Amino acid sequence: MVNLESILSGINAKNERCWEQLYTSCYAAMCVYVESIVKDMDCSKDIVQDLLVNLWHSDVQFASGRELMGYLYKSLYNNSCLLYTSPSPRDRSVS
């Protein structure tokens, strides 16, 4: 795993090389974590990808690698839970 502290300023500055290192280092573990909640690996990959894309487009800055990882995993947990609380498209009625 990459030392997050060494790439943190690049992550905050949207440096593509640093984001690639983050992705390469953390993507698989984040997918496994989400899969343990949603029980579907394809869905897990989508949740992780959505989080990373949304984070790239946001203005969020992190003071430490620990803060970044806490943010990522808490967001993944919340987004996974939202999947269960949101009605599925087939359950929604068209008015």
Short mmCIF file of C-alpha atoms in Angstrom, two decimals:
data_model
loop_
_atom_site.label_atom_id
_atom_site.label_comp_id
_atom_site.label_asym_id
_atom_site.label_seq_id
_atom_site.Cartn_x
_atom_site.Cartn_y
_atom_site.Cartn_z
CA MET A 1 0.00 0.00 0.00
CA VAL A 2 1.23 3.46 -0.86
CA ASN A 3 2.14 5.89 1.91
CA LEU A 4 -0.85 8.24 1.76
CA GLU A 5 1.03 11.04 3.48
CA SER A 6 3.48 11.13 0.57
CA ILE A 7 0.73 11.66 -2.03
CA LEU A 8 -1.78 13.62 0.06
CA SER A 9 -0.84 17.05 -1.28
CA GLY A 10 -1.20 15.66 -4.81
CA ILE A 11 -4.59 14.21 -3.99
CA ASN A 12 -5.72 17.58 -2.63
CA ALA A 13 -4.34 19.29 -5.77
CA LYS A 14 -6.06 16.76 -8.11
CA ASN A 15 -2.74 15.47 -9.42
CA GLU A 16 -3.61 12.56 -11.71
CA ARG A 17 -0.50 10.54 -10.85
CA CYS A 18 -1.33 10.70 -7.14
CA TRP A 19 -4.93 9.74 -7.80
CA GLU A 20 -3.75 6.77 -9.87
CA GLN A 21 -1.61 5.68 -6.91
CA LEU A 22 -4.58 6.03 -4.57
CA TYR A 23 -6.77 4.05 -6.95
CA THR A 24 -4.19 1.32 -7.49
CA SER A 25 -3.48 1.05 -3.80
CA CYS A 26 -7.00 1.18 -2.36
CA TYR A 27 -9.59 0.24 -5.01
CA ALA A 28 -9.61 -3.53 -4.43
CA ALA A 29 -9.81 -3.23 -0.64
CA MET A 30 -12.62 -0.68 -0.89
CA CYS A 31 -14.56 -2.97 -3.26
CA VAL A 32 -14.20 -5.91 -0.86
CA TYR A 33 -15.36 -3.72 2.03
CA VAL A 34 -18.46 -2.57 0.14
CA GLU A 35 -19.15 -6.09 -1.10
CA SER A 36 -19.25 -7.26 2.52
CA ILE A 37 -22.18 -4.86 2.99
CA VAL A 38 -24.12 -5.10 -0.29
CA LYS A 39 -23.24 -8.71 -1.21
CA ASP A 40 -22.78 -7.87 -4.90
CA MET A 41 -19.33 -7.23 -6.35
CA ASP A 42 -20.55 -5.41 -9.47
CA CYS A 43 -22.62 -3.07 -7.35
CA SER A 44 -19.64 -2.63 -5.02
CA LYS A 45 -17.41 -1.57 -7.90
CA ASP A 46 -20.01 0.98 -8.98
CA ILE A 47 -20.27 2.43 -5.46
CA VAL A 48 -16.49 2.77 -5.13
CA GLN A 49 -16.14 4.27 -8.60
CA ASP A 50 -18.94 6.77 -7.97
CA LEU A 51 -17.32 7.87 -4.72
CA LEU A 52 -13.92 8.40 -6.32
CA VAL A 53 -15.38 10.33 -9.26
CA ASN A 54 -17.50 12.51 -6.97
CA LEU A 55 -14.53 13.16 -4.72
CA TRP A 56 -12.40 14.16 -7.73
CA HIS A 57 -15.04 16.75 -8.69
CA SER A 58 -15.43 18.07 -5.15
CA ASP A 59 -13.45 20.71 -3.29
CA VAL A 60 -12.85 18.50 -0.23
CA GLN A 61 -9.31 18.75 1.17
CA PHE A 62 -7.67 16.38 3.64
CA ALA A 63 -5.18 17.22 6.36
CA SER A 64 -3.88 13.66 6.74
CA GLY A 65 -3.95 10.24 5.16
CA ARG A 66 -5.95 9.01 8.13
CA GLU A 67 -8.58 11.69 7.51
CA LEU A 68 -8.75 10.71 3.83
CA MET A 69 -9.20 7.01 4.58
CA GLY A 70 -11.79 7.74 7.25
CA TYR A 71 -13.70 9.88 4.76
CA LEU A 72 -13.51 7.21 2.06
CA TYR A 73 -14.66 4.32 4.23
CA LYS A 74 -17.40 6.28 6.02
CA SER A 75 -18.70 7.50 2.63
CA LEU A 76 -18.60 3.96 1.25
CA TYR A 77 -20.55 2.70 4.26
CA ASN A 78 -23.14 5.47 3.93
CA ASN A 79 -23.50 4.98 0.18
CA SER A 80 -23.87 1.23 0.67
CA CYS A 81 -26.60 1.79 3.26
CA LEU A 82 -28.38 4.20 0.92
CA LEU A 83 -28.61 1.38 -1.58
CA TYR A 84 -30.69 -0.60 0.91
CA THR A 85 -32.93 2.28 1.98
CA SER A 86 -33.66 3.58 -1.52
CA PRO A 87 -36.54 1.91 -3.28
CA SER A 88 -35.43 -0.07 -6.28
CA PRO A 89 -36.60 1.18 -9.69
CA ARG A 90 -39.02 -1.71 -10.02
CA ASP A 91 -40.62 -0.78 -6.67
CA ARG A 92 -41.28 2.80 -7.71
CA SER A 93 -44.68 3.50 -9.16
CA VAL A 94 -45.12 5.97 -11.97
CA SER A 95 -47.71 8.63 -11.14
#
